[in-house]
C-alpha atoms as a printed R data frame, in Angstrom:
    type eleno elety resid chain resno      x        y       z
1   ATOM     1    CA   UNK     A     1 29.916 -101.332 -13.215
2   ATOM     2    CA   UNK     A     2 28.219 -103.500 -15.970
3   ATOM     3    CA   UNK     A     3 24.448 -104.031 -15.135
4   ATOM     4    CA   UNK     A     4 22.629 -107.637 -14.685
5   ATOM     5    CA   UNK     A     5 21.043 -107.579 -17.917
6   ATOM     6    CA   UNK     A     6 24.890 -106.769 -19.533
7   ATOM     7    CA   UNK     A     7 26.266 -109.227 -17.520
8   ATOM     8    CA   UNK     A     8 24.033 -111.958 -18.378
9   ATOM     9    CA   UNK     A     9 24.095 -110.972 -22.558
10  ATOM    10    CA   UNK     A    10 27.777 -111.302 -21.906
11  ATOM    11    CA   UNK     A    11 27.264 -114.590 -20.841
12  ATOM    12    CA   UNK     A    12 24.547 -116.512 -23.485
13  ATOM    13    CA   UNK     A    13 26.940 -114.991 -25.785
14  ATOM    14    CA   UNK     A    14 30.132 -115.787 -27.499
15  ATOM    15    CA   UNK     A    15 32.044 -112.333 -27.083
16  ATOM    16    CA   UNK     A    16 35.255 -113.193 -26.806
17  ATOM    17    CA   UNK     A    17 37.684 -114.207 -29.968
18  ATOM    18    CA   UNK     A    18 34.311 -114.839 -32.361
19  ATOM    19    CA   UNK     A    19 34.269 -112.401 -35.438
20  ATOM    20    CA   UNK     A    20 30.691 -112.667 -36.705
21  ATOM    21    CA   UNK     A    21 29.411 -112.835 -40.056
22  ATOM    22    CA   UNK     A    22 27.114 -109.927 -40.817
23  ATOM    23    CA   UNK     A    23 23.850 -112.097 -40.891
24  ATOM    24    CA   UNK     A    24 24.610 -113.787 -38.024
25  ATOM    25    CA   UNK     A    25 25.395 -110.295 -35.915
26  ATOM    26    CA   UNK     A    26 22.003 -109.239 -37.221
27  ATOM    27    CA   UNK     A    27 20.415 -112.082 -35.892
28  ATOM    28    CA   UNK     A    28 21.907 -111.210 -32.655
29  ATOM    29    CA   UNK     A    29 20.851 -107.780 -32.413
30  ATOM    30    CA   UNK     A    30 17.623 -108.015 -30.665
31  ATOM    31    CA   UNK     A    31 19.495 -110.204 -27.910
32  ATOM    32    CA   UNK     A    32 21.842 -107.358 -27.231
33  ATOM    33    CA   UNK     A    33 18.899 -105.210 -25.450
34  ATOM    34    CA   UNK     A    34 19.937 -104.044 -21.814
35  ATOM    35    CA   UNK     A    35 17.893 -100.855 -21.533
36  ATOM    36    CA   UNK     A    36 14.126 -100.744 -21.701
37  ATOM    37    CA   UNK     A    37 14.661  -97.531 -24.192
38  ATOM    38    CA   UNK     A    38 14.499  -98.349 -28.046
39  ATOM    39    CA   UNK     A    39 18.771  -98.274 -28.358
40  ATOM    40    CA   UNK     A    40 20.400  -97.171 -31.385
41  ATOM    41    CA   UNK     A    41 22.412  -99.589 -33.421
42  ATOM    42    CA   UNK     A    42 26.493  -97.980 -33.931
43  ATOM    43    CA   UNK     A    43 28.723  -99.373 -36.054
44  ATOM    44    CA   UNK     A    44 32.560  -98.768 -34.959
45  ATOM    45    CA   UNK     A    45 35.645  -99.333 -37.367
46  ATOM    46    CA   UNK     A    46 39.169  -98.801 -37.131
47  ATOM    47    CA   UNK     A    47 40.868  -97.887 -39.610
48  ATOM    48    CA   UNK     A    48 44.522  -98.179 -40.899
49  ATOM    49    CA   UNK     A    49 45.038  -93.943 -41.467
50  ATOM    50    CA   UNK     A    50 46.805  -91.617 -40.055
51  ATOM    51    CA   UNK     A    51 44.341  -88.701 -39.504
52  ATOM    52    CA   UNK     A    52 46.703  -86.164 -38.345
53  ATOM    53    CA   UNK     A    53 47.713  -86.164 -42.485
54  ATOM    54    CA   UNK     A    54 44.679  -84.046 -43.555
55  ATOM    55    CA   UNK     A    55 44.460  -86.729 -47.112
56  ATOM    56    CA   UNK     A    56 43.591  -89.158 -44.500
57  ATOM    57    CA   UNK     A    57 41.319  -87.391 -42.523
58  ATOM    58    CA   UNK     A    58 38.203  -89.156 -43.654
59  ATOM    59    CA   UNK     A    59 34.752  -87.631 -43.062
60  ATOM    60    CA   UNK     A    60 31.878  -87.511 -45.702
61  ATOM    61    CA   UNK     A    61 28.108  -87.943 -45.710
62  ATOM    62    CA   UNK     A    62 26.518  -90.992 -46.322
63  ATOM    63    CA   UNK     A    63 22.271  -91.630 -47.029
64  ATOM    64    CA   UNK     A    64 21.197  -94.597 -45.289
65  ATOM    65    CA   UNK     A    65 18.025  -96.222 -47.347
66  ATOM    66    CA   UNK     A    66 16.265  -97.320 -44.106
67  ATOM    67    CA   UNK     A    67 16.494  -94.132 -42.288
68  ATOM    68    CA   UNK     A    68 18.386  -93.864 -38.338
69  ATOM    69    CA   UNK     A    69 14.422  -93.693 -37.091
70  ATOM    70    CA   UNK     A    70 15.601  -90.989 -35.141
71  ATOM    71    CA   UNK     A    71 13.559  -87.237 -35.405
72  ATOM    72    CA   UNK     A    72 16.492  -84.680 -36.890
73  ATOM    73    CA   UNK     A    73 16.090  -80.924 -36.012
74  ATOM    74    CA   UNK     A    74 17.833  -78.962 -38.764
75  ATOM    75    CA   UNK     A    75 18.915  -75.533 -38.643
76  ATOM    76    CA   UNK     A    76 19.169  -73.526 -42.235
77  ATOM    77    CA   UNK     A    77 21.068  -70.426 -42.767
78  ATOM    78    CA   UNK     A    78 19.230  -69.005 -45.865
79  ATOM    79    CA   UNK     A    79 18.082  -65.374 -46.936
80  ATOM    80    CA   UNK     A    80 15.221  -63.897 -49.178
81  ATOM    81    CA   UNK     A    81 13.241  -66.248 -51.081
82  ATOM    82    CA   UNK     A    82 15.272  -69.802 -50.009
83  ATOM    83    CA   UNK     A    83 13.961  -68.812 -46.606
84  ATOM    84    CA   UNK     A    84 10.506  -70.201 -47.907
85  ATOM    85    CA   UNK     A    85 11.918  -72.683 -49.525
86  ATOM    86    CA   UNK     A    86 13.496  -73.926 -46.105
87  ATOM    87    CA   UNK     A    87 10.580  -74.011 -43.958
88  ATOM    88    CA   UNK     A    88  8.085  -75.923 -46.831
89  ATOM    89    CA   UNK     A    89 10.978  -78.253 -46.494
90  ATOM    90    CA   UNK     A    90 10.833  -79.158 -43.046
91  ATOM    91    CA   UNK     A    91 13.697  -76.842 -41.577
92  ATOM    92    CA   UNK     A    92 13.226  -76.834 -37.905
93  ATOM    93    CA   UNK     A    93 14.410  -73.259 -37.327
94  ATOM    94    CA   UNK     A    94 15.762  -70.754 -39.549
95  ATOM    95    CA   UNK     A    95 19.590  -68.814 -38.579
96  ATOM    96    CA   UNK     A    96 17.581  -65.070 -38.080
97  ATOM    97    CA   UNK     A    97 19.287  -62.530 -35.826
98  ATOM    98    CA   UNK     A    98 17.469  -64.385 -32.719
99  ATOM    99    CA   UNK     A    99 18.721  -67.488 -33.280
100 ATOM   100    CA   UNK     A   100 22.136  -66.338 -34.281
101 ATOM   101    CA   UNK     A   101 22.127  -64.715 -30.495
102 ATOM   102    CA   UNK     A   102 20.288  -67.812 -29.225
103 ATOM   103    CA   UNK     A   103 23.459  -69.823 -30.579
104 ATOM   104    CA   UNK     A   104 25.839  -67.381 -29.184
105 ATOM   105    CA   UNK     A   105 24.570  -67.488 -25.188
106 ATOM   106    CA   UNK     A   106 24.931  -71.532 -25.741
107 ATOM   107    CA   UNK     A   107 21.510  -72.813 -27.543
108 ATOM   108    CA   UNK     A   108 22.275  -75.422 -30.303
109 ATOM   109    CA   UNK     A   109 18.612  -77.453 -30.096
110 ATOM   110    CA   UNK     A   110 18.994  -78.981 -33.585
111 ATOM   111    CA   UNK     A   111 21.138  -81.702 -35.431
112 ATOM   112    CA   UNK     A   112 22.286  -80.786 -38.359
113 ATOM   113    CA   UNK     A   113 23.287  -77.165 -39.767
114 ATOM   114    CA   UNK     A   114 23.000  -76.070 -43.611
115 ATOM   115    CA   UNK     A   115 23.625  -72.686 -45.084
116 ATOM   116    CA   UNK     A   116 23.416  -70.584 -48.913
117 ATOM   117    CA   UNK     A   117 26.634  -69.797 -50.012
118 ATOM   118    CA   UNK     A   118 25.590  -66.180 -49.012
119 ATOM   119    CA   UNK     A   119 25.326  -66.775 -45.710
120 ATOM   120    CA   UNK     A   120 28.580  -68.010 -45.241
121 ATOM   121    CA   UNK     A   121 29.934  -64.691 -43.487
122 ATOM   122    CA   UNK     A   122 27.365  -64.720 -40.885
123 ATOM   123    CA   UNK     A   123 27.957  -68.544 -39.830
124 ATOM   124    CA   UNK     A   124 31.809  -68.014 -40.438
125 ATOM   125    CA   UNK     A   125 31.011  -65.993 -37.215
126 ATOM   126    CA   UNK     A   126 29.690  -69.111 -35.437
127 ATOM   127    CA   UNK     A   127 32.556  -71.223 -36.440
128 ATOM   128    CA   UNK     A   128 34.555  -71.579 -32.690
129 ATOM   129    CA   UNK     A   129 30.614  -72.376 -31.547
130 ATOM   130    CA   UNK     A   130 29.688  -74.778 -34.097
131 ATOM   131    CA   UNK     A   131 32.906  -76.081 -35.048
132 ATOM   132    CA   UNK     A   132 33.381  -78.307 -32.109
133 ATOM   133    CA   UNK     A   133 30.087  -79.899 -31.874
134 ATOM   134    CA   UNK     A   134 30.534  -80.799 -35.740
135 ATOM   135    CA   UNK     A   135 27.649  -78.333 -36.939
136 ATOM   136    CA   UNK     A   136 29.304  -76.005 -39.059
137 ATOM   137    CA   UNK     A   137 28.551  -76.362 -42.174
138 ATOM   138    CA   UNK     A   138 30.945  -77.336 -45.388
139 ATOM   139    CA   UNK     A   139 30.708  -77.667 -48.657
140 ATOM   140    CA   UNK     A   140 32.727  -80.978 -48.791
141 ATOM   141    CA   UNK     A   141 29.483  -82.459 -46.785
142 ATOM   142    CA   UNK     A   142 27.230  -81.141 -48.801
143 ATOM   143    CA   UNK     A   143 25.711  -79.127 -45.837
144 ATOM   144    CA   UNK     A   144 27.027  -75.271 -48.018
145 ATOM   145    CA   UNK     A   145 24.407  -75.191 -50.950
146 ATOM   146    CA   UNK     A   146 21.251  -73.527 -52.474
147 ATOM   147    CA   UNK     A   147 19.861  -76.771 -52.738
148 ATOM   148    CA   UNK     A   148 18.080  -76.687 -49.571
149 ATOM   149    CA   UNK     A   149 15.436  -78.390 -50.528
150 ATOM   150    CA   UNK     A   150 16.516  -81.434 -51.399
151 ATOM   151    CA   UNK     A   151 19.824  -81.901 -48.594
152 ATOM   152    CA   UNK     A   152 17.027  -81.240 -46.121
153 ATOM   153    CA   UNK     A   153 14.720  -83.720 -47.013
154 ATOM   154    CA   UNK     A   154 17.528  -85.917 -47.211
155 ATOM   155    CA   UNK     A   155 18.761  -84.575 -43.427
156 ATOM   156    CA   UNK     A   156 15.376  -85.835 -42.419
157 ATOM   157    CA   UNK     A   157 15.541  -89.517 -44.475
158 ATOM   158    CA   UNK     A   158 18.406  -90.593 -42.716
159 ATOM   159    CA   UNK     A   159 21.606  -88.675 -44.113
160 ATOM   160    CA   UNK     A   160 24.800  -89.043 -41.991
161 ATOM   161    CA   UNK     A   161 28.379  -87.887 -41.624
162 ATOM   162    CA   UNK     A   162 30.751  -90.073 -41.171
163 ATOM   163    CA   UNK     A   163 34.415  -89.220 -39.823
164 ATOM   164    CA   UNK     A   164 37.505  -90.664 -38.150
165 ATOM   165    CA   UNK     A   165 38.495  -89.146 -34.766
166 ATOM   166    CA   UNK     A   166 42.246  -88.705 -33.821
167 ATOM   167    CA   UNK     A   167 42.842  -92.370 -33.298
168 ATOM   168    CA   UNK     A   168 41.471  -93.614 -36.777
169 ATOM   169    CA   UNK     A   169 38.000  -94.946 -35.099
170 ATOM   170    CA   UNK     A   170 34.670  -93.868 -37.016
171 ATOM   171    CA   UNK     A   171 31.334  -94.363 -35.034
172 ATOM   172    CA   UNK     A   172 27.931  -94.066 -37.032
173 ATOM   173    CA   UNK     A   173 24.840  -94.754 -35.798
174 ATOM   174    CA   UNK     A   174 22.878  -97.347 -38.147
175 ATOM   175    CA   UNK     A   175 19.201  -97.615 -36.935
176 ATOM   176    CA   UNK     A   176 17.509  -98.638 -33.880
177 ATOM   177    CA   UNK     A   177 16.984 -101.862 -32.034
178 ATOM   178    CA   UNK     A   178 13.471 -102.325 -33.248
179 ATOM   179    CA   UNK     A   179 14.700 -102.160 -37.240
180 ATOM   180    CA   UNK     A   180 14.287 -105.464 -39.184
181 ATOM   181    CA   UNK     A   181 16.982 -107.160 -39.794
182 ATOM   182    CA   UNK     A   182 16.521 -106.163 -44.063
183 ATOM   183    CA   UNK     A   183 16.873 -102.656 -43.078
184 ATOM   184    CA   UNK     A   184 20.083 -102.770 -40.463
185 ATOM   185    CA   UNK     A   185 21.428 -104.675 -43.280
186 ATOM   186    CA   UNK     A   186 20.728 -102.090 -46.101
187 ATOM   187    CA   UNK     A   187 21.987  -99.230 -43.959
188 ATOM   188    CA   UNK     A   188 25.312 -100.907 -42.534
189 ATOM   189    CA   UNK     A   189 25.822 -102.215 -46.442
190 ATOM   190    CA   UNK     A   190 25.800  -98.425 -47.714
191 ATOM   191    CA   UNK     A   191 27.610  -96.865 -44.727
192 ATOM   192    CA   UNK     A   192 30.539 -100.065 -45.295
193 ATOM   193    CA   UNK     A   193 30.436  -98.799 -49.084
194 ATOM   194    CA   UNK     A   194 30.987  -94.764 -48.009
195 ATOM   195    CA   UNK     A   195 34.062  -95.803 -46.281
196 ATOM   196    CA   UNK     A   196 35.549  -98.406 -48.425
197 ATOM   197    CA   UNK     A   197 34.859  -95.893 -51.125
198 ATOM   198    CA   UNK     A   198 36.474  -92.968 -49.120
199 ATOM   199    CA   UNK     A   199 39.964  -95.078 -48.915
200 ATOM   200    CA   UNK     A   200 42.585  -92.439 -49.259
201 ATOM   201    CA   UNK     A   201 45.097  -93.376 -51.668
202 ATOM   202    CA   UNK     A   202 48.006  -92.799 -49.680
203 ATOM   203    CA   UNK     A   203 46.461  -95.140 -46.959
204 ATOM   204    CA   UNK     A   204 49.375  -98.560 -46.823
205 ATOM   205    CA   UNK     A   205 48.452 -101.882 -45.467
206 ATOM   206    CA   UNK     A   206 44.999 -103.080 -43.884
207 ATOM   207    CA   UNK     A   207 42.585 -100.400 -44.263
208 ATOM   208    CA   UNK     A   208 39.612 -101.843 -42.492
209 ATOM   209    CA   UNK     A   209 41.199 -103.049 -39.360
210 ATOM   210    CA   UNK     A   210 38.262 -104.462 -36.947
211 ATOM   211    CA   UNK     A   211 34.486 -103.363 -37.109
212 ATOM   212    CA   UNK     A   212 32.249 -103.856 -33.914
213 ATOM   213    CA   UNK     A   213 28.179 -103.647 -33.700
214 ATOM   214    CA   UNK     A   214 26.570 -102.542 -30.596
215 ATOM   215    CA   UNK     A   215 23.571 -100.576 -29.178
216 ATOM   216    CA   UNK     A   216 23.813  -98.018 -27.164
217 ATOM   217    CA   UNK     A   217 24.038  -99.941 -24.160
218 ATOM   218    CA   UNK     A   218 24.534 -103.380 -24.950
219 ATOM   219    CA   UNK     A   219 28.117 -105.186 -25.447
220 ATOM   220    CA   UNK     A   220 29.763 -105.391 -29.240
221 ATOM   221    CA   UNK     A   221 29.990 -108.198 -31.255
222 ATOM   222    CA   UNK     A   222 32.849 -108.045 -33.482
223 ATOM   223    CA   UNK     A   223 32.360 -108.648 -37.157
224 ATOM   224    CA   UNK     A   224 34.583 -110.237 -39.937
225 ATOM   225    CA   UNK     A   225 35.312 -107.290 -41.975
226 ATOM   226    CA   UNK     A   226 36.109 -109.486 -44.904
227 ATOM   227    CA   UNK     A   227 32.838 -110.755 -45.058
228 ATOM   228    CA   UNK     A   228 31.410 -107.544 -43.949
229 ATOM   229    CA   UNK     A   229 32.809 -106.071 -46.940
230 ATOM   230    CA   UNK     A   230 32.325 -108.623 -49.363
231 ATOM   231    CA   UNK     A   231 28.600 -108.309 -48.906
232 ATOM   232    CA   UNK     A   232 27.791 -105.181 -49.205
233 ATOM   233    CA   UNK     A   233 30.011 -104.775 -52.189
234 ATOM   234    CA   UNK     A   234 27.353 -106.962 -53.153
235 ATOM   235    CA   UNK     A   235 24.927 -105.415 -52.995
């Protein structure tokens, strides 16, 4: 059952039928609070694809400038010298033979995965483990390289994956309820970009369908996607 607080943001605002410019959603945000938490800021769209046809599957990484101002652990999967390279990075923990069994009996304490090339074979063993909680890594994302220095640093800045679940939906968290409005704006403009970017060429019809904003705990204002779009082509 909805709490007071929800009940009563429900109420001083117009939820239902309204489709919100993006500036005026912004200036909403901070009324949205119901927990007493700093919530994060999602963005939900749905999408006109068909994501059991694997050219519409859509999933990719995206950098947002303003950060999520959440702390990301990352795991690396590196050997000989990039080992180094990964910890003066900022890699949490580095994919040895104890954390490989750690993983194995059920630990996954960190965010984001990235391997070498070479150590493909040992995470390929990992794959039924990681594979559902969307850590494996892949090349496509970026997360399979020998540039670990720079995709971590980037991990920690505020790089995201975005991708469409089996009923076309995407959910991507964009900041935090305490962002200014400048930066929300900056990182739902180049997340809005990724996707209209990503369209799939066999995708017919309306490809952005409906996009909502909401925190974590708060009810969602839904936004005009036209304008939504429009503005951070913009940009």
């Amino acid at each position: 059952m909805p709490g007071k607080k929800y009940k009563n943001v429900v109420k001083e605002l117009d939820l239902v039928g309204k489709e919100y410019l993006i500036d005026e959603a912004l200036d909403l945000v901070p009324k949205l609070k119901t927990a007493k938490f700093n919530e994060t800021v999602e963005l939900h769209f749905s999408l006109g694809v068909d994501p059991k046809k694997s050219e519409q599957n859509i999933r990719g990484m995206v950098s947002l400038p303003a950060g999520t101002g959440k702390e990301v652990r990352v795991m690396v999967f590196a050997k000989g010298d990039m080992i180094q390279v990964a910890k003066d990075a900022g890699a949490d923990y580095i994919g040895d033979e104890e954390n490989v069994a750690k993983i194995k009996t059920g630990w996954f304490d960190f965010d984001v995965c990235i391997a070498t090339p070479d150590m493909m074979g040992v995470v390929g063993q990992l794959g039924r483990l990681l594979g559902p909680r969307g850590l494996m890594p892949n090349p496509k994302l970026g997360t399979v390289t020998n540039d670990i220095d720079k995709t971590i640093k980037e991990m920690k800045s505020g790089r995201v994956e975005y991708r469409v679940d089996k009923f076309a939906n995407v959910h991507v968290p964009v900041g935090k309820a305490d962002f200014t409005k400048d930066d929300l704006r900056k990182n739902i403009y180049a997340l809005t970009n990724a996707i209209v970017k990503a369209r799939p060429s066999s995708a017919k019809g309306q490809y952005m369908k409906s996009c909502y904003i909401a925190l974590t705990m708060s009810p969602s204002l839904k936004l005009n996607v036209t304008n939504l779009v429009r503005s951070a082509a913009g940009t």
